[in-house]
XYZ file of C-alpha atoms in Angstrom:
451
model
C -10.720 28.983 -1.111
C -9.991 32.725 -2.701
C -12.603 34.442 -0.327
C -13.058 34.108 3.327
C -15.825 31.961 4.504
C -19.330 33.780 5.231
C -22.426 33.048 7.034
C -24.875 31.042 4.802
C -27.945 29.905 6.693
C -30.500 28.004 4.265
C -33.025 30.677 4.950
C -30.834 33.379 3.835
C -28.978 32.121 0.717
C -28.733 29.297 -1.694
C -25.980 27.962 -4.064
C -26.416 27.638 -7.775
C -24.272 27.468 -11.037
C -21.896 24.683 -9.969
C -19.421 23.891 -12.732
C -16.624 21.245 -12.705
C -13.741 21.671 -15.071
C -11.523 18.527 -15.672
C -7.836 18.859 -16.724
C -6.472 16.776 -19.724
C -4.476 14.792 -17.175
C -7.363 14.132 -15.027
C -5.476 14.585 -11.679
C -6.816 17.960 -11.064
C -10.021 19.869 -11.109
C -11.161 23.563 -10.722
C -14.466 24.364 -9.204
C -16.360 27.660 -8.991
C -19.689 28.329 -7.270
C -21.728 31.389 -7.180
C -23.304 32.107 -3.767
C -26.597 34.286 -3.686
C -26.702 37.094 -1.372
C -29.841 39.063 0.129
C -29.561 42.081 -2.104
C -31.283 43.631 -4.876
C -28.426 46.280 -5.346
C -25.723 46.566 -7.657
C -23.336 43.252 -7.833
C -19.715 43.526 -6.891
C -17.641 45.099 -9.612
C -15.734 41.966 -10.649
C -19.031 39.742 -10.776
C -20.541 38.492 -13.668
C -24.374 39.656 -14.347
C -26.856 38.086 -12.162
C -28.207 34.897 -13.504
C -31.295 33.996 -11.529
C -33.862 35.228 -9.187
C -35.333 32.796 -6.530
C -38.241 33.040 -4.748
C -37.518 34.200 -0.920
C -38.540 33.215 2.299
C -42.489 33.478 3.100
C -41.912 35.728 6.101
C -39.887 38.801 6.820
C -36.176 38.451 8.010
C -35.071 40.183 11.280
C -31.530 40.517 12.511
C -30.511 42.113 15.824
C -28.194 45.169 16.099
C -25.082 43.050 17.329
C -25.101 40.689 14.427
C -25.991 43.735 12.126
C -22.648 45.171 13.078
C -20.814 42.000 12.382
C -22.589 41.749 8.884
C -21.494 45.240 8.123
C -17.907 44.559 9.036
C -18.005 41.500 7.061
C -19.386 43.000 3.924
C -16.851 45.839 4.365
C -13.949 43.305 4.420
C -15.184 42.029 0.993
C -15.066 45.438 -0.450
C -18.705 45.643 -0.804
C -20.839 48.868 -0.123
C -22.415 47.635 3.118
C -24.836 50.625 3.595
C -26.216 49.989 0.176
C -26.585 46.293 0.748
C -28.161 46.640 4.029
C -30.598 49.417 3.052
C -31.599 46.991 0.156
C -31.945 44.207 2.826
C -34.194 46.372 5.201
C -36.335 47.148 2.067
C -36.557 43.270 1.223
C -37.387 42.327 4.661
C -40.026 44.994 5.275
C -43.481 43.628 6.191
C -45.073 44.692 2.669
C -42.200 43.622 0.625
C -42.039 40.211 -1.254
C -38.745 38.810 -0.142
C -36.307 37.734 -2.960
C -32.790 36.192 -3.194
C -30.767 37.683 -6.028
C -27.472 36.235 -7.219
C -24.874 38.695 -5.991
C -22.229 37.313 -8.510
C -19.808 36.419 -5.626
C -17.406 33.662 -6.723
C -15.649 31.387 -4.668
C -12.956 29.349 -6.305
C -10.934 26.245 -5.248
C -8.302 24.068 -6.950
C -7.264 20.360 -6.069
C -4.255 19.887 -7.850
C -3.822 16.230 -7.081
C -7.575 15.129 -6.569
C -8.369 12.141 -8.605
C -11.470 9.837 -8.467
C -11.375 6.310 -8.086
C -10.974 4.599 -11.432
C -11.464 1.059 -12.566
C -8.497 -1.323 -12.757
C -5.653 -2.191 -10.471
C -3.410 0.475 -8.929
C -0.068 0.565 -7.469
C 1.591 2.744 -4.640
C 5.124 3.723 -5.627
C 7.157 5.325 -2.755
C 10.426 7.082 -3.822
C 13.284 7.409 -1.566
C 15.998 9.522 -2.320
C 19.426 7.743 -1.389
C 22.425 9.867 -2.049
C 25.675 7.890 -2.660
C 27.523 7.323 0.288
C 30.733 8.118 -1.559
C 30.463 9.850 -4.764
C 33.145 9.443 -7.218
C 34.554 11.801 -9.881
C 32.259 10.079 -12.469
C 29.091 10.318 -10.650
C 26.584 11.738 -12.983
C 24.908 15.062 -12.001
C 21.397 13.120 -11.822
C 22.896 10.946 -9.146
C 24.274 13.706 -7.085
C 21.092 15.471 -6.410
C 20.168 16.065 -2.847
C 16.287 15.499 -3.253
C 13.878 14.320 -5.724
C 13.770 16.779 -8.505
C 11.021 17.534 -10.781
C 13.183 16.259 -13.490
C 13.444 12.899 -11.691
C 9.815 12.749 -11.143
C 9.153 13.250 -14.742
C 11.446 10.690 -15.700
C 9.805 8.195 -13.521
C 6.463 8.902 -15.036
C 7.910 8.523 -18.423
C 9.660 5.126 -17.304
C 6.090 3.909 -16.133
C 4.681 5.107 -19.340
C 6.974 2.702 -21.203
C 5.601 -0.395 -19.507
C 2.139 -0.060 -20.971
C 1.964 -2.654 -23.756
C -0.293 -2.008 -25.670
C 0.007 1.738 -24.743
C -3.087 3.406 -23.095
C -3.769 6.757 -21.629
C -3.595 6.967 -17.923
C -3.601 9.064 -14.893
C -1.536 9.464 -11.717
C -1.425 11.315 -8.541
C 1.317 12.270 -6.018
C 1.974 13.344 -2.760
C 5.164 14.870 -1.057
C 5.603 13.082 2.150
C 8.519 15.146 3.833
C 8.730 18.521 2.364
C 6.893 20.363 -0.694
C 9.931 22.133 -1.796
C 12.937 19.701 -1.312
C 11.149 16.329 -1.066
C 13.238 13.104 -0.403
C 10.123 10.802 -0.080
C 7.338 11.184 -2.694
C 4.320 8.755 -3.085
C 2.564 8.252 -6.385
C -0.527 6.184 -7.090
C -0.290 4.597 -10.547
C -2.273 2.207 -12.740
C -0.800 -1.377 -12.761
C 0.029 -2.063 -16.594
C -2.208 -5.025 -17.521
C 0.743 -7.023 -19.093
C 2.815 -7.036 -15.665
C 2.306 -8.282 -12.255
C 3.400 -6.477 -9.182
C 6.209 -8.954 -8.680
C 7.258 -8.358 -12.443
C 7.385 -4.516 -11.701
C 9.603 -5.004 -8.644
C 12.349 -6.640 -10.715
C 11.963 -4.710 -13.930
C 15.007 -3.444 -15.663
C 13.385 -0.057 -16.488
C 12.605 0.596 -12.875
C 16.246 -0.510 -11.952
C 17.824 1.689 -14.418
C 15.828 4.661 -13.217
C 17.043 3.934 -9.594
C 20.493 3.707 -10.704
C 20.115 6.890 -12.709
C 18.842 9.150 -9.971
C 19.804 7.124 -6.825
C 16.190 6.922 -5.895
C 14.800 3.840 -4.398
C 11.260 2.891 -5.465
C 9.277 0.826 -3.059
C 6.044 -0.738 -4.911
C 2.923 -2.317 -3.130
C -0.665 -2.735 -4.041
C -3.037 0.299 -3.648
C -5.728 -0.900 -1.272
C -7.404 -0.396 2.087
C -4.961 -2.576 3.886
C -2.051 -0.476 2.755
C -2.616 2.065 5.560
C -4.611 -0.029 7.872
C -1.809 -2.748 8.941
C -2.240 -3.971 12.455
C 0.764 -6.308 13.245
C 4.467 -5.860 12.578
C 7.142 -8.614 13.002
C 10.752 -8.027 13.083
C 13.871 -9.836 12.867
C 16.474 -8.585 15.511
C 20.007 -8.817 14.621
C 21.043 -6.374 11.810
C 17.430 -5.097 11.868
C 16.255 -3.764 15.287
C 19.701 -3.785 16.411
C 22.900 -3.081 14.497
C 24.827 -6.041 15.717
C 24.680 -9.732 15.055
C 24.522 -11.121 18.468
C 26.243 -14.401 17.917
C 29.212 -12.549 16.340
C 29.330 -10.317 19.561
C 29.568 -13.421 21.618
C 32.412 -14.711 19.592
C 34.161 -11.356 19.763
C 33.796 -11.631 23.389
C 35.802 -14.956 23.474
C 38.104 -14.202 20.749
C 36.442 -16.341 18.145
C 34.933 -13.548 15.937
C 36.616 -14.386 12.450
C 35.421 -17.980 12.605
C 31.944 -17.291 13.662
C 31.458 -14.230 11.463
C 32.380 -16.091 8.501
C 29.787 -18.692 8.994
C 27.313 -15.850 9.730
C 27.629 -14.040 6.390
C 27.354 -17.291 4.557
C 24.250 -18.125 6.275
C 22.410 -14.695 6.117
C 23.294 -14.799 2.141
C 21.535 -17.984 2.030
C 24.643 -20.054 1.084
C 24.343 -22.436 4.144
C 21.381 -23.985 5.845
C 20.302 -21.810 8.575
C 20.063 -24.450 11.263
C 23.050 -26.322 10.378
C 25.044 -23.017 10.537
C 23.646 -22.086 13.657
C 24.484 -25.284 15.503
C 28.029 -25.051 14.093
C 28.428 -21.322 15.535
C 27.038 -22.221 19.032
C 29.224 -25.276 19.359
C 32.156 -22.802 19.186
C 30.705 -21.013 22.128
C 31.267 -23.915 24.510
C 32.640 -22.544 27.912
C 31.533 -18.897 27.260
C 30.436 -17.529 30.695
C 26.542 -17.226 31.080
C 26.974 -13.415 32.101
C 28.004 -12.629 28.495
C 24.343 -11.655 27.731
C 24.139 -9.114 30.694
C 27.537 -7.799 29.533
C 26.355 -7.411 25.722
C 23.435 -5.213 26.984
C 25.602 -2.344 26.895
C 27.334 -3.107 23.675
C 24.037 -3.510 21.753
C 22.997 -0.447 19.709
C 19.541 0.057 18.413
C 19.254 0.648 14.478
C 18.321 4.523 13.784
C 14.815 4.958 13.646
C 13.926 1.741 15.489
C 12.398 3.451 18.473
C 10.550 5.959 16.622
C 9.101 3.191 14.362
C 7.952 1.086 16.976
C 6.581 4.214 19.255
C 4.532 5.235 16.125
C 3.206 2.013 15.419
C 2.225 1.209 19.121
C 0.316 4.492 18.993
C -1.578 3.536 15.785
C -2.555 0.239 17.752
C -0.187 -2.146 16.327
C 0.748 -5.485 17.863
C 4.565 -5.820 17.542
C 6.922 -8.771 17.790
C 10.640 -9.755 17.313
C 11.111 -13.188 15.662
C 14.876 -13.703 15.994
C 17.381 -16.403 14.970
C 19.547 -14.901 17.732
C 18.969 -15.865 21.309
C 16.269 -15.419 23.879
C 18.161 -13.216 26.660
C 18.684 -10.408 24.231
C 15.512 -10.741 22.340
C 13.726 -10.254 25.716
C 15.952 -7.089 26.301
C 14.794 -5.778 23.073
C 11.356 -6.441 23.707
C 11.347 -4.384 26.895
C 13.319 -1.629 25.333
C 11.015 -1.011 22.434
C 7.870 -1.941 24.081
C 7.096 -5.145 21.968
C 4.299 -7.466 22.626
C 6.001 -10.720 21.786
C 9.610 -12.177 21.571
C 10.764 -15.367 20.073
C 14.456 -16.528 19.696
C 16.781 -19.401 20.276
C 17.675 -20.800 23.438
C 21.099 -21.698 24.753
C 21.871 -24.487 27.130
C 23.786 -23.625 30.341
C 25.934 -26.196 32.290
C 24.315 -27.579 35.488
C 25.288 -24.732 37.787
C 24.160 -22.281 35.241
C 27.627 -20.497 34.815
C 28.648 -21.389 31.390
C 27.236 -22.007 27.788
C 27.466 -25.769 26.865
C 27.608 -25.149 23.074
C 24.123 -26.602 22.524
C 20.611 -25.467 21.874
C 17.389 -26.372 23.569
C 13.755 -26.039 22.322
C 12.604 -25.193 18.722
C 14.939 -23.620 16.307
C 13.689 -20.069 15.035
C 14.583 -20.804 11.320
C 12.810 -19.375 8.325
C 9.824 -21.674 8.452
C 9.467 -21.135 12.174
C 9.242 -17.297 11.663
C 6.614 -17.583 9.001
C 4.559 -19.859 11.307
C 4.945 -17.725 14.399
C 3.693 -14.711 11.973
C 0.600 -16.731 11.157
C 0.183 -17.864 14.689
C 0.349 -14.306 16.347
C -1.850 -12.970 13.552
C -4.519 -15.462 14.310
C -4.380 -15.135 18.094
C -4.751 -11.412 17.613
C -7.814 -11.737 15.101
C -5.713 -9.966 12.534
C -5.690 -10.910 8.672
C -2.465 -11.517 7.109
C -3.066 -8.722 4.515
C -2.833 -6.335 7.596
C 0.548 -7.464 8.685
C 4.070 -6.215 8.071
C 7.499 -8.211 8.311
C 10.925 -6.593 8.220
C 14.266 -8.377 8.189
C 17.517 -8.562 6.549
C 18.650 -12.304 6.196
C 17.610 -15.217 4.012
C 15.805 -16.748 6.964
C 13.529 -13.763 6.869
C 12.284 -14.135 3.258
C 9.509 -16.778 3.930
C 7.826 -14.294 6.723
C 8.316 -11.421 4.500
C 6.365 -13.226 1.599
C 3.632 -14.258 3.787
C 3.039 -10.828 5.323
C 0.785 -8.207 3.760
C 3.978 -6.224 3.098
C 7.491 -7.537 3.467
C 10.557 -5.277 3.608
C 13.999 -6.262 3.361
C 15.791 -3.583 5.275
C 19.482 -2.756 4.563
C 19.618 -6.425 3.604
C 22.192 -8.847 2.090
C 22.380 -8.750 -1.750
C 20.676 -11.914 -2.493
C 17.860 -11.044 0.082
C 17.080 -7.854 -1.856
C 16.751 -9.611 -5.041
C 14.131 -12.082 -3.449
C 12.397 -9.999 -1.142
C 8.928 -8.216 -2.002
C 10.441 -4.747 -1.213
C 13.516 -3.380 -0.093
C 14.602 -0.274 1.856
C 18.270 0.969 2.045
C 17.930 4.132 3.898
C 19.469 3.042 7.050
C 16.776 4.363 8.987
C 13.693 2.268 10.002
C 11.527 5.340 10.655
C 11.170 5.456 6.880
C 8.931 2.390 6.948
C 6.259 4.855 8.122
C 6.627 6.679 4.684
C 6.027 3.313 3.188
C 2.668 3.028 5.268
C 1.605 6.421 3.840
C 2.427 8.602 6.695
C 3.694 12.131 6.214
C 6.314 13.645 8.179
C 3.766 15.759 10.225
C 1.685 12.735 10.889
C 4.707 10.997 12.282
C 5.583 13.809 14.555
C 1.964 13.753 15.793
C 2.266 10.293 16.667
C 5.603 10.522 18.336
C 4.212 13.401 20.447
C 1.776 11.172 22.294
């Protein structure tokens, strides 16, 4: 507000003349309120003429000396003639006087630049992430070399969205800078969904893709509804998602078979090979590997940047967390313990009778794409959580089914084909950025992480 707050008991003052002024865009409004003060004296020099006289209280008003001193100091801080006003107060509150409340003309203004009432029709949340090129070339366009989301980029996005309305209609939007109001790299917008397009259409629309390429800004789209900010279950792939390695490739490197195994892994994660068949083929190559390999690999495994922060913040919000891995249970259990997860599911390798070496076989159910989706539904049901309140994050083709089933599915630094098919994609390299997609500002994230 433009003026400091002031005491305003109902027996001392009333509020009148409330005027709302809408802007042409509809995403902001200004409001002015005239507050009546107990005075029959001259109004503040900058105030408009008094507009109304109201009946006052039916009994004299009294104030003790301590409160009177405070009132006098407050009136003086407003630049008002406190002596004159208080003399009038004494006159008005006298036993023989008829108490009156006269409009002093004091004006308090406030302006909500991004305030927007709920409107009819379906809306979409667009979270914009600035993703600078990893290796700018000499022919990189100036737009693509920016260090943050500029006003020009934001206006261009609004213009791009405007082209999507067929037939065209007038529409409104609102936005929030999630990390900084001066050099924002993550901005959230609420936009109406064009009636001629679905959310799936928009996620693959060439106009949006062109904008992303021109400005090096990634656009994450999701429905604007109550479940967007109120998720309760998050499930993660492990390899190349929560951790930066593919565990089976690390085992292969351990025994000198990295090239053979990694080639199969790449094709499987891109969806070029059946996951179950490729997994069995790779595991067969591990026959004879010492069973101590998993303990040895714990010192090699590195967590993806932001993984710890994301899990800590989600747990602070009351989330249930699970890792659903096409890898192996010894390391999935290790990741569960390190990140404070609630569930861990992965494949189980068979050991020889004395438990010293791998046999090259698997036992138990295979955690493939269908199993991951089934486990997501199973955990949600067990915890009494709607699928609309679930989040699934992965990077491989075997994660697509669980991403499609979840309320929000995110392909994180995923393989090219997975990015094309996933509901959303994020290529920032930091899992903490998922919190921005959930609508949490930088400050809100810091509050959660401080717990």
